[in-house]
JSON list of C-alpha atoms in Angstrom, two decimals:
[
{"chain": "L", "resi": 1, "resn": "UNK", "atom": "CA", "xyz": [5.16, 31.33, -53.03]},
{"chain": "L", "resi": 2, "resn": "UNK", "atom": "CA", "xyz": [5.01, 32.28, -49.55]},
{"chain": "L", "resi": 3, "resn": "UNK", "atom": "CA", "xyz": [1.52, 33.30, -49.57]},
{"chain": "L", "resi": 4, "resn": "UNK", "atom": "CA", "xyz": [0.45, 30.55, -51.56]},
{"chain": "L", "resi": 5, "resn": "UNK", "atom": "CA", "xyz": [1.82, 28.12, -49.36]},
{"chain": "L", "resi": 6, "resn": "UNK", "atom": "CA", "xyz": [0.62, 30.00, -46.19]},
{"chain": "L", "resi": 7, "resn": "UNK", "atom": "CA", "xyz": [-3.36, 30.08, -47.89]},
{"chain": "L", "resi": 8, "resn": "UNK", "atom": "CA", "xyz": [-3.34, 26.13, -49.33]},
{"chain": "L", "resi": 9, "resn": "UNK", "atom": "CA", "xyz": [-3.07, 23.09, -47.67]},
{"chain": "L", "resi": 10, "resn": "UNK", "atom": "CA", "xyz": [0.10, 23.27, -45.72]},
{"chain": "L", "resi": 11, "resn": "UNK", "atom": "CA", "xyz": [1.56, 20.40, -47.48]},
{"chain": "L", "resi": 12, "resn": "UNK", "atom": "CA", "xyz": [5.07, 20.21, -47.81]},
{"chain": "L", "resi": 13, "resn": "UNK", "atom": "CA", "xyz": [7.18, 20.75, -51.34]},
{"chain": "L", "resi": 14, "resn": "UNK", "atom": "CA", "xyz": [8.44, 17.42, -50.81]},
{"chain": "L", "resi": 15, "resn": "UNK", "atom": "CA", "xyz": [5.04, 16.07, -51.38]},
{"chain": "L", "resi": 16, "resn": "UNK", "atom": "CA", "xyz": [4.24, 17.64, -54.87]},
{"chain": "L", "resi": 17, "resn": "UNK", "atom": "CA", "xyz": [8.25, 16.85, -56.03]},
{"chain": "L", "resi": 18, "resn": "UNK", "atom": "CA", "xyz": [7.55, 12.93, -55.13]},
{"chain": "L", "resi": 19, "resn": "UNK", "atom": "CA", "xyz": [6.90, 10.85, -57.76]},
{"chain": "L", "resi": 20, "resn": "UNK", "atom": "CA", "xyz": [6.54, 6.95, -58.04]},
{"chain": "L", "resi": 21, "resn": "UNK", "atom": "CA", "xyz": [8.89, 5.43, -60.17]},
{"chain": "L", "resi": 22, "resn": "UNK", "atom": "CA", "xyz": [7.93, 4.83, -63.77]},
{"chain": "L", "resi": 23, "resn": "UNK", "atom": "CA", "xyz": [6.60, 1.48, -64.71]},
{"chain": "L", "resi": 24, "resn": "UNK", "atom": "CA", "xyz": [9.25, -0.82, -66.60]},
{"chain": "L", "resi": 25, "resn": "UNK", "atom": "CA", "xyz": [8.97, -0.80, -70.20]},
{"chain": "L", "resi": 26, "resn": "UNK", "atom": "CA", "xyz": [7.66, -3.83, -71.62]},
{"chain": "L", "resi": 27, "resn": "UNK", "atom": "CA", "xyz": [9.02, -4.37, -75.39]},
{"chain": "L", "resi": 28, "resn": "UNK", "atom": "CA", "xyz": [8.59, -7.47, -77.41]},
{"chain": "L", "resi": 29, "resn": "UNK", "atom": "CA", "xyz": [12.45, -8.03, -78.82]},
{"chain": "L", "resi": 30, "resn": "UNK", "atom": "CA", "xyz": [10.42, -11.33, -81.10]},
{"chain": "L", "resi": 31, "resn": "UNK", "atom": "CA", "xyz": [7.68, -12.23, -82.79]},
{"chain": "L", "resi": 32, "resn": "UNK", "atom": "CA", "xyz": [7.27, -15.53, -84.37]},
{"chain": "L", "resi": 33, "resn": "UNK", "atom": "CA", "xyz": [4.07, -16.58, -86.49]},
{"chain": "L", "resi": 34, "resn": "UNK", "atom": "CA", "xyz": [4.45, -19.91, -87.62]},
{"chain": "L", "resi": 35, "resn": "UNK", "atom": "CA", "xyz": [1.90, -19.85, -91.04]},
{"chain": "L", "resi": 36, "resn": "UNK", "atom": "CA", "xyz": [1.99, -24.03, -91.11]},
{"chain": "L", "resi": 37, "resn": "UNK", "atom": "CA", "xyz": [0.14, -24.74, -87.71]},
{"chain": "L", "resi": 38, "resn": "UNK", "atom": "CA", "xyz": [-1.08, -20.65, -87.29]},
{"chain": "L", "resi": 39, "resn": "UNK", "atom": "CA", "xyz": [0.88, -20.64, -83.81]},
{"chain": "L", "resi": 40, "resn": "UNK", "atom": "CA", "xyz": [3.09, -17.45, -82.33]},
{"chain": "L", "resi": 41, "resn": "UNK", "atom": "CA", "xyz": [5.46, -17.04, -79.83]},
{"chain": "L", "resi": 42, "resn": "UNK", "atom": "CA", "xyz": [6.49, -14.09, -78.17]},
{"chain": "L", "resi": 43, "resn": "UNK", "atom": "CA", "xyz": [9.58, -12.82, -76.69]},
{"chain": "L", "resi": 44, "resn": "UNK", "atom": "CA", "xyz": [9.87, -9.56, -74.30]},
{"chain": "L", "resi": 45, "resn": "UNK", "atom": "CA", "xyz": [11.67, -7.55, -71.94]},
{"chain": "L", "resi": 46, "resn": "UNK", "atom": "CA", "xyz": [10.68, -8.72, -68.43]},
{"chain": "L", "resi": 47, "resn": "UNK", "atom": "CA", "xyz": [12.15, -9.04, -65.12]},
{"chain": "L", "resi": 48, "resn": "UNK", "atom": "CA", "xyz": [13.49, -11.53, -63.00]},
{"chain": "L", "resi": 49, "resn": "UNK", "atom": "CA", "xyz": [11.00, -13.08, -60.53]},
{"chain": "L", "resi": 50, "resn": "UNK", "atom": "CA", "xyz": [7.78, -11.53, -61.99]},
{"chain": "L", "resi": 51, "resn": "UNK", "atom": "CA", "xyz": [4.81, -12.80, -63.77]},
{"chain": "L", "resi": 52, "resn": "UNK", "atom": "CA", "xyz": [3.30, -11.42, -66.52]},
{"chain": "L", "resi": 53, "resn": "UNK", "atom": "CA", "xyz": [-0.19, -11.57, -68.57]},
{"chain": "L", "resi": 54, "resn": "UNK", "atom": "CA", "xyz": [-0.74, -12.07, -72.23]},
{"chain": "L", "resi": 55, "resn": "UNK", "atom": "CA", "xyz": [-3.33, -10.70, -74.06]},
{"chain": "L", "resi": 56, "resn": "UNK", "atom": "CA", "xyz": [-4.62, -10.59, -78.21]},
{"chain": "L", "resi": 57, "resn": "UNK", "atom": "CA", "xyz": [-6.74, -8.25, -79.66]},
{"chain": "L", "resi": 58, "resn": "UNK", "atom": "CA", "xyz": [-7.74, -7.41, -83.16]},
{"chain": "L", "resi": 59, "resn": "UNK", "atom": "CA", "xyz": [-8.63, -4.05, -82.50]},
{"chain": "L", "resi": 60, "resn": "UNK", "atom": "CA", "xyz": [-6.28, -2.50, -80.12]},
{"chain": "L", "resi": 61, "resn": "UNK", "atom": "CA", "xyz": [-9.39, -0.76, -78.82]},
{"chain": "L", "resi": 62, "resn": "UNK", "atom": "CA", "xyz": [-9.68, -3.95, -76.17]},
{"chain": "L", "resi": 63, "resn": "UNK", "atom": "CA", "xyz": [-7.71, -6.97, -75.03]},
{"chain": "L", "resi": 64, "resn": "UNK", "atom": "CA", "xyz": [-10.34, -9.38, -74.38]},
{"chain": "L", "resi": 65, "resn": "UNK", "atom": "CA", "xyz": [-8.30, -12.46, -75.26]},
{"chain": "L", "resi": 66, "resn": "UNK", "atom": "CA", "xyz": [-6.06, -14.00, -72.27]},
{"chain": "L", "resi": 67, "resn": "UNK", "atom": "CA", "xyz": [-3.74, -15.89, -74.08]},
{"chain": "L", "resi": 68, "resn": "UNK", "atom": "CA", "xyz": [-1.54, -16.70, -70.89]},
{"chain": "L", "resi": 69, "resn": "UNK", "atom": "CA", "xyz": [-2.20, -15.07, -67.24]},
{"chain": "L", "resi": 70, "resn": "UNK", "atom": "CA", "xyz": [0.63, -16.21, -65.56]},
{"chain": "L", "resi": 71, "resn": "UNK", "atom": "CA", "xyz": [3.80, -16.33, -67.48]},
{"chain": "L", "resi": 72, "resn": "UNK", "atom": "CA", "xyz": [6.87, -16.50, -65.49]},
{"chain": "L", "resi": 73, "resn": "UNK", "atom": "CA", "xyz": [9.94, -14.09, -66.11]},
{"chain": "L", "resi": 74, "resn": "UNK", "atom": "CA", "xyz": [12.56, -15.82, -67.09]},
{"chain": "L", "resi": 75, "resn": "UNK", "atom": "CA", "xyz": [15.13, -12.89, -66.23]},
{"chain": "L", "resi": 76, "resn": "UNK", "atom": "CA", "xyz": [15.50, -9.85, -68.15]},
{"chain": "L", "resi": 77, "resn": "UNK", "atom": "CA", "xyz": [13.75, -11.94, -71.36]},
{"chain": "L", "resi": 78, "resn": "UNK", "atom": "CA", "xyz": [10.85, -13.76, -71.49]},
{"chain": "L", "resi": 79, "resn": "UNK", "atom": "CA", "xyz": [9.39, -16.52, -73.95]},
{"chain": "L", "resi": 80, "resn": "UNK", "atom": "CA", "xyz": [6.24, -18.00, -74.22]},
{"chain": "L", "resi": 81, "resn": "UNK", "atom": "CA", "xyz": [4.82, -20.18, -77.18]},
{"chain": "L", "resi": 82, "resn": "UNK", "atom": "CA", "xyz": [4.30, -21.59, -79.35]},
{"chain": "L", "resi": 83, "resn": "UNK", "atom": "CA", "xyz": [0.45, -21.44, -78.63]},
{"chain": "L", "resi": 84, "resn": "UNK", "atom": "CA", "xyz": [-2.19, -21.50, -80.96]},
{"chain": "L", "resi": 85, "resn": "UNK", "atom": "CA", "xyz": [-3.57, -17.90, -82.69]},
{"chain": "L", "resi": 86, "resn": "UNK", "atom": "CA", "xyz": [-5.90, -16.58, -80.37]},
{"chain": "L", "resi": 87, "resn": "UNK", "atom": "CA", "xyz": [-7.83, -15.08, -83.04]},
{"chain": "L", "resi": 88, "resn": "UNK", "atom": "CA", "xyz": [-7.96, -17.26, -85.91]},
{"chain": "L", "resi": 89, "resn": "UNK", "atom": "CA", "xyz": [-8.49, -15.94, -89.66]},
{"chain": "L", "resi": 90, "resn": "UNK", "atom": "CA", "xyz": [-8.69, -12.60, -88.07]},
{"chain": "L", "resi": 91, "resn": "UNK", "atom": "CA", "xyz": [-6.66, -10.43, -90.41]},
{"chain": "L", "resi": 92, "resn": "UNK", "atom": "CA", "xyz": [-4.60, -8.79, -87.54]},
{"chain": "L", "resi": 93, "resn": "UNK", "atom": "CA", "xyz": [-3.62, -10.17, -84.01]},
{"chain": "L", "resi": 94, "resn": "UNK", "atom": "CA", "xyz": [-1.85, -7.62, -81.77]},
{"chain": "L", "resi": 95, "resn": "UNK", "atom": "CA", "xyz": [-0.38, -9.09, -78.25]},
{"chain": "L", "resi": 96, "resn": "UNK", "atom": "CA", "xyz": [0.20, -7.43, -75.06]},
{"chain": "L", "resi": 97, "resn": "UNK", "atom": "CA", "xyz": [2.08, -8.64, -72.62]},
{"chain": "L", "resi": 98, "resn": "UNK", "atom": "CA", "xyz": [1.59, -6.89, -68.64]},
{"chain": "L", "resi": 99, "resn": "UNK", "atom": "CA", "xyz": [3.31, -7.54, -65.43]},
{"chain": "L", "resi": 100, "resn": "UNK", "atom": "CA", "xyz": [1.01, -8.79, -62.77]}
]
């Protein structure tokens, strides 16, 4: 380890044993599609004081829809709809929802 250390960068262990704290897990807790007026709404995990984005795809591949870009938390659960299917007659939505 020694000579390792003594032949690389001189960078401290501390360095490579740092790591940044893992992103907070986003998971939608409900999922409402309305069939009558083809609206959803979405409720996830979130935290207090952030903002979040909302995207659709019908691929997964690629979230090209913004459905909302600034929803606000609204504590430790977050709600937003109902708001009209992004993708309509599609014959699969998918939703993402990302802090900003």
């Amino acid at each position: 380890v020694a000579k390792i250390y003594n032949e690389g960068t001189g960078k401290s262990i501390a360095s490579f044993l740092t790591t940044a704290p893992p992103a907070a897990s986003i998971n939608f807790s409900n999922v409402v599609y309305d069939k009558a007026t083809d609206r959803f709404t979405l409720t996830w995990s979130s935290v207090a004081g952030k903002t979040y984005t909302v995207n659709a795809s019908t691929t997964l591949g690629s979230w090209p829809t913004v459905v909302n870009a600034n929803v606000a938390s609204g504590g430790t659960s977050t709600t937003v709809g109902p708001f009209a299917n992004p993708n309509p007659g599609a014959p699969k939505v998918f939703f993402r929802a990302k802090e900003n």
